[in-house]
Structure formats: structure tokens, C-alpha cells
JSON list of C-alpha atoms in Angstrom, two decimals:
[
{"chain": "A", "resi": 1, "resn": "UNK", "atom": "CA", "xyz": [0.00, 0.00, 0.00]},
{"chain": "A", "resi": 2, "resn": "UNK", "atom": "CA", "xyz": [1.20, 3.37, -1.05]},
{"chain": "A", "resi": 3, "resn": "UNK", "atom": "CA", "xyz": [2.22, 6.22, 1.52]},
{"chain": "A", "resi": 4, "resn": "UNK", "atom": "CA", "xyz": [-0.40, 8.90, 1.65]},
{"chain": "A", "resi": 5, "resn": "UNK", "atom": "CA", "xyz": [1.00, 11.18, 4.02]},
{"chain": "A", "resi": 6, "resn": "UNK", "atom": "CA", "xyz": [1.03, 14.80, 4.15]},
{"chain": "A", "resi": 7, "resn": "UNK", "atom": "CA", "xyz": [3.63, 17.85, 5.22]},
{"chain": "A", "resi": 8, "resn": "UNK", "atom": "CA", "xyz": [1.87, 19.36, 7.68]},
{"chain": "A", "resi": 9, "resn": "UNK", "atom": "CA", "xyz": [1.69, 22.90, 8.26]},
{"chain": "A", "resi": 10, "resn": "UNK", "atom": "CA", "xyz": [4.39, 23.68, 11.28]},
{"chain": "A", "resi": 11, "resn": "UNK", "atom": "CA", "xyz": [6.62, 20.89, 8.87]},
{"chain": "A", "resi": 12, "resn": "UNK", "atom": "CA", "xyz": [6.03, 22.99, 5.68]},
{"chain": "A", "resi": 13, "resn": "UNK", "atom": "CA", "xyz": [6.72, 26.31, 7.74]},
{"chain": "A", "resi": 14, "resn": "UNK", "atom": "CA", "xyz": [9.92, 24.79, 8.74]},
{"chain": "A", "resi": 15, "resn": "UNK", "atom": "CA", "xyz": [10.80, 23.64, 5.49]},
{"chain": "A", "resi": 16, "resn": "UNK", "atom": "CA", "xyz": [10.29, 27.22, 3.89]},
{"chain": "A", "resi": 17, "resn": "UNK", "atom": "CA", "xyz": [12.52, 28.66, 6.20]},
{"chain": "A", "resi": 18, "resn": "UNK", "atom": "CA", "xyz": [15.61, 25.68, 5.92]},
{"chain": "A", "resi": 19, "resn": "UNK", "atom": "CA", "xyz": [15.11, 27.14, 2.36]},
{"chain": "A", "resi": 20, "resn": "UNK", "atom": "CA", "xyz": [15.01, 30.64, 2.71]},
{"chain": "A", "resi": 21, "resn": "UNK", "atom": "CA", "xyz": [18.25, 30.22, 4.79]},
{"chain": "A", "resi": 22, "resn": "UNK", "atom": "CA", "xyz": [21.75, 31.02, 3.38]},
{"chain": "A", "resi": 23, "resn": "UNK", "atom": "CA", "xyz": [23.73, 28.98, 6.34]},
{"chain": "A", "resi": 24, "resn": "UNK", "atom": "CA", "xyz": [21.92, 25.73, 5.64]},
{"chain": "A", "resi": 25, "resn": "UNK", "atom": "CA", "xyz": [23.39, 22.50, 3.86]},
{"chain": "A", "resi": 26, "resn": "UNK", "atom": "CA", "xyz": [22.65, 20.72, 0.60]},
{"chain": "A", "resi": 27, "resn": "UNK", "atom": "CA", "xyz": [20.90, 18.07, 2.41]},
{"chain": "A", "resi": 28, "resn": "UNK", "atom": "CA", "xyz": [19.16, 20.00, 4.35]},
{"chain": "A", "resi": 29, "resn": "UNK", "atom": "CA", "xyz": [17.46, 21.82, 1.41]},
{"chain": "A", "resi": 30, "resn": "UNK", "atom": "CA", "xyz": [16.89, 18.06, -0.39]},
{"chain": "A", "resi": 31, "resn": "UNK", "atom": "CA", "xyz": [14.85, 17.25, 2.16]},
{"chain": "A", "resi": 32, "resn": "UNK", "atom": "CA", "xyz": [13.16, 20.58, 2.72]},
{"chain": "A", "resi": 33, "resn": "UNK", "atom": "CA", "xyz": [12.33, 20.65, -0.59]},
{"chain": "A", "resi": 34, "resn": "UNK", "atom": "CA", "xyz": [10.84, 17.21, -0.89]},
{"chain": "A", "resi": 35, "resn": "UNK", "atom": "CA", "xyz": [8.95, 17.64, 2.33]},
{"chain": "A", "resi": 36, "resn": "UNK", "atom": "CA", "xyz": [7.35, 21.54, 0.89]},
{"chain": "A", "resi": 37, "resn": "UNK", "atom": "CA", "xyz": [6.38, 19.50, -2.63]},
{"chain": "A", "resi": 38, "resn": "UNK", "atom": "CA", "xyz": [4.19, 17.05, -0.53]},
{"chain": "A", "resi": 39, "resn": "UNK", "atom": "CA", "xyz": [2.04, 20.02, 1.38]},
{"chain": "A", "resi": 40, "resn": "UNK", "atom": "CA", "xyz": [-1.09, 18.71, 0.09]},
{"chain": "A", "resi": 41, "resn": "UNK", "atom": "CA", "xyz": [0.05, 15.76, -2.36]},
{"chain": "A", "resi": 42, "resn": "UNK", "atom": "CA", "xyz": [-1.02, 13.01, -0.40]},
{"chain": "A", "resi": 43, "resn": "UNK", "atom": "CA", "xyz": [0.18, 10.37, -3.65]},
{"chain": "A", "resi": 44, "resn": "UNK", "atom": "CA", "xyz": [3.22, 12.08, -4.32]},
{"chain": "A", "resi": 45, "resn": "UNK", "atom": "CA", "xyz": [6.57, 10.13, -1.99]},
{"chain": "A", "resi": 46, "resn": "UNK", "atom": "CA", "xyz": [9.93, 11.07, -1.19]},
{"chain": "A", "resi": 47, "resn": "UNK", "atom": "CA", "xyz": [12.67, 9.66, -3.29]},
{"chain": "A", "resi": 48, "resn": "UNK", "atom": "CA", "xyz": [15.77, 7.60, -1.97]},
{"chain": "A", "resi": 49, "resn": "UNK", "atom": "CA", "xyz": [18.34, 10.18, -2.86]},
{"chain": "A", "resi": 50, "resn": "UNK", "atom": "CA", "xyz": [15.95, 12.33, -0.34]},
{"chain": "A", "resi": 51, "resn": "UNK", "atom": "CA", "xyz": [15.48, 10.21, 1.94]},
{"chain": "A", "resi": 52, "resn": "UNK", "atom": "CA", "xyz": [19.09, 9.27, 2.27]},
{"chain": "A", "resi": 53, "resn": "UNK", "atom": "CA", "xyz": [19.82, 13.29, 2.35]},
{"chain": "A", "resi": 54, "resn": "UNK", "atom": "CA", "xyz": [16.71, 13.92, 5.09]},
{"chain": "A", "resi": 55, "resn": "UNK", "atom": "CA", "xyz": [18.23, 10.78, 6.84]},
{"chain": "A", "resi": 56, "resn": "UNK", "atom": "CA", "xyz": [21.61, 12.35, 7.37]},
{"chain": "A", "resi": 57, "resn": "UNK", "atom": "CA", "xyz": [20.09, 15.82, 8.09]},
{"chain": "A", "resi": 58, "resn": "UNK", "atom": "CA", "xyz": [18.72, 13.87, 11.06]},
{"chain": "A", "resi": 59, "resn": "UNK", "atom": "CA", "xyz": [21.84, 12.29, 11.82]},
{"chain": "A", "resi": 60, "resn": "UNK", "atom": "CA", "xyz": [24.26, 15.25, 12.08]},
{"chain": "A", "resi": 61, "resn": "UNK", "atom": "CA", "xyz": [23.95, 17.37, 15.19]},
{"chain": "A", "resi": 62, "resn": "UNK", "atom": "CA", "xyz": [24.69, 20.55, 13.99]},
{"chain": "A", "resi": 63, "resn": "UNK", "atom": "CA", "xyz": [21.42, 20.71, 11.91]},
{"chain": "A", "resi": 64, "resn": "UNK", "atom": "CA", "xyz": [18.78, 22.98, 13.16]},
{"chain": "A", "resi": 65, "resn": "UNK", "atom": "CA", "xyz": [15.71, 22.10, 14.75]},
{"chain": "A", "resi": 66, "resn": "UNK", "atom": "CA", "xyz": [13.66, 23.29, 11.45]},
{"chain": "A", "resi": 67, "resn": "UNK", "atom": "CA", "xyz": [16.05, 21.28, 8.78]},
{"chain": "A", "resi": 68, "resn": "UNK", "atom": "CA", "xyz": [15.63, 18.18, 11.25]},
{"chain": "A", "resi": 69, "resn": "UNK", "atom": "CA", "xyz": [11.64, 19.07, 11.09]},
{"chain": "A", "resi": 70, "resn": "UNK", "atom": "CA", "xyz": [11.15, 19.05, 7.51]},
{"chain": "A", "resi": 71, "resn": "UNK", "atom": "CA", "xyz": [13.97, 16.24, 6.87]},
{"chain": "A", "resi": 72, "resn": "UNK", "atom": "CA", "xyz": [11.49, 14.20, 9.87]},
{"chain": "A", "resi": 73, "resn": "UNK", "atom": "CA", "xyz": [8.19, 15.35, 7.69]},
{"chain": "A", "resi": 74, "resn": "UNK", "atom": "CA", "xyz": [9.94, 13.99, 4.44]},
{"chain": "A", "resi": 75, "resn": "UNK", "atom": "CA", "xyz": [11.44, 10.86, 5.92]},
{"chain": "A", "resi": 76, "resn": "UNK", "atom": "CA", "xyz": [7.68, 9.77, 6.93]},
{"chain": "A", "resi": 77, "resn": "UNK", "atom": "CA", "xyz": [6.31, 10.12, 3.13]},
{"chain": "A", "resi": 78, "resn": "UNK", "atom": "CA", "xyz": [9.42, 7.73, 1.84]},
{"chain": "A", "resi": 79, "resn": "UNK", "atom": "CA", "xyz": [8.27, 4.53, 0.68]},
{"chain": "A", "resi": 80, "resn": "UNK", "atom": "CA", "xyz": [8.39, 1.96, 3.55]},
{"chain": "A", "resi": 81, "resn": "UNK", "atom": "CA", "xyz": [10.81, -0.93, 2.78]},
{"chain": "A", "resi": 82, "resn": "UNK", "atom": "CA", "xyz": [9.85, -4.11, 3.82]}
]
């Protein structure tokens, strides 16, 4: 069964902003981005290259609270492997 999960508004907010900021990383903005296109595309699903990049977003402590947000929000809507 496909994922239908959403980016939910505080998740989209902090995705905007990861964006919008000059100090954040590559993977940071992967996974921003992926989480922001899935605001109300409940059919659309985070790739692997972004979910490897929201992944190590969530791995690194120096990411903000906001990337680690939107890289959380895009790692739910990746395909589940099982």
C-alpha cells in the first residue's frame, strides 16, 4: 500500500525557512524541498536520494531544529521498505 502522508503545516513552515536560509546545507534543502512538494500531495513520496539526504540531516547534530523538522516530515512520506 502506497504512503499517503502529508507535510503538515508547522513541517512545511519549517521547510520554507531551511530554504530561505543562506547557512543551511545541501541536504538540508533536499529534504526541505521534498517535504514543501508534498504540502497537500497526499500520492506524491519522497525519493531515496531524499530520503538518504533527510536521513543524514537527522543524523548530524549541527542541523537545526527546522532542517531536522522538515527532513522528519519527508522521511515519513518515503516509501516503507519491507
Amino acid at each position: 500500500m502506497a504512503n499517503t502522508k502529508t507535510t503538515g503545516t508547522k513541517a512545511a513552515t519549517s521547510a520554507s525557512k531551511t530554504l530561505q536560509s543562506n547557512a543551511t546545507g545541501a541536504n538540508s534543502k533536499t529534504a526541505a524541498a521534498s517535504a514543501l512538494s508534498q504540502t497537500s500531495a497526499p500520492k506524491k513520496q519522497t525519493s531515496p536520494s531524499a530520503a538518504s539526504a533527510a536521513s543524514q540531516v537527522l543524523r548530524d547534530g549541527r542541523t537545526s531544529t527546522q532542517s531536522k523538522s522538515a527532513a522528519g516530515s519527508a522521511l515519513a512520506q518515503a516509501k516503507n521498505k519491507k
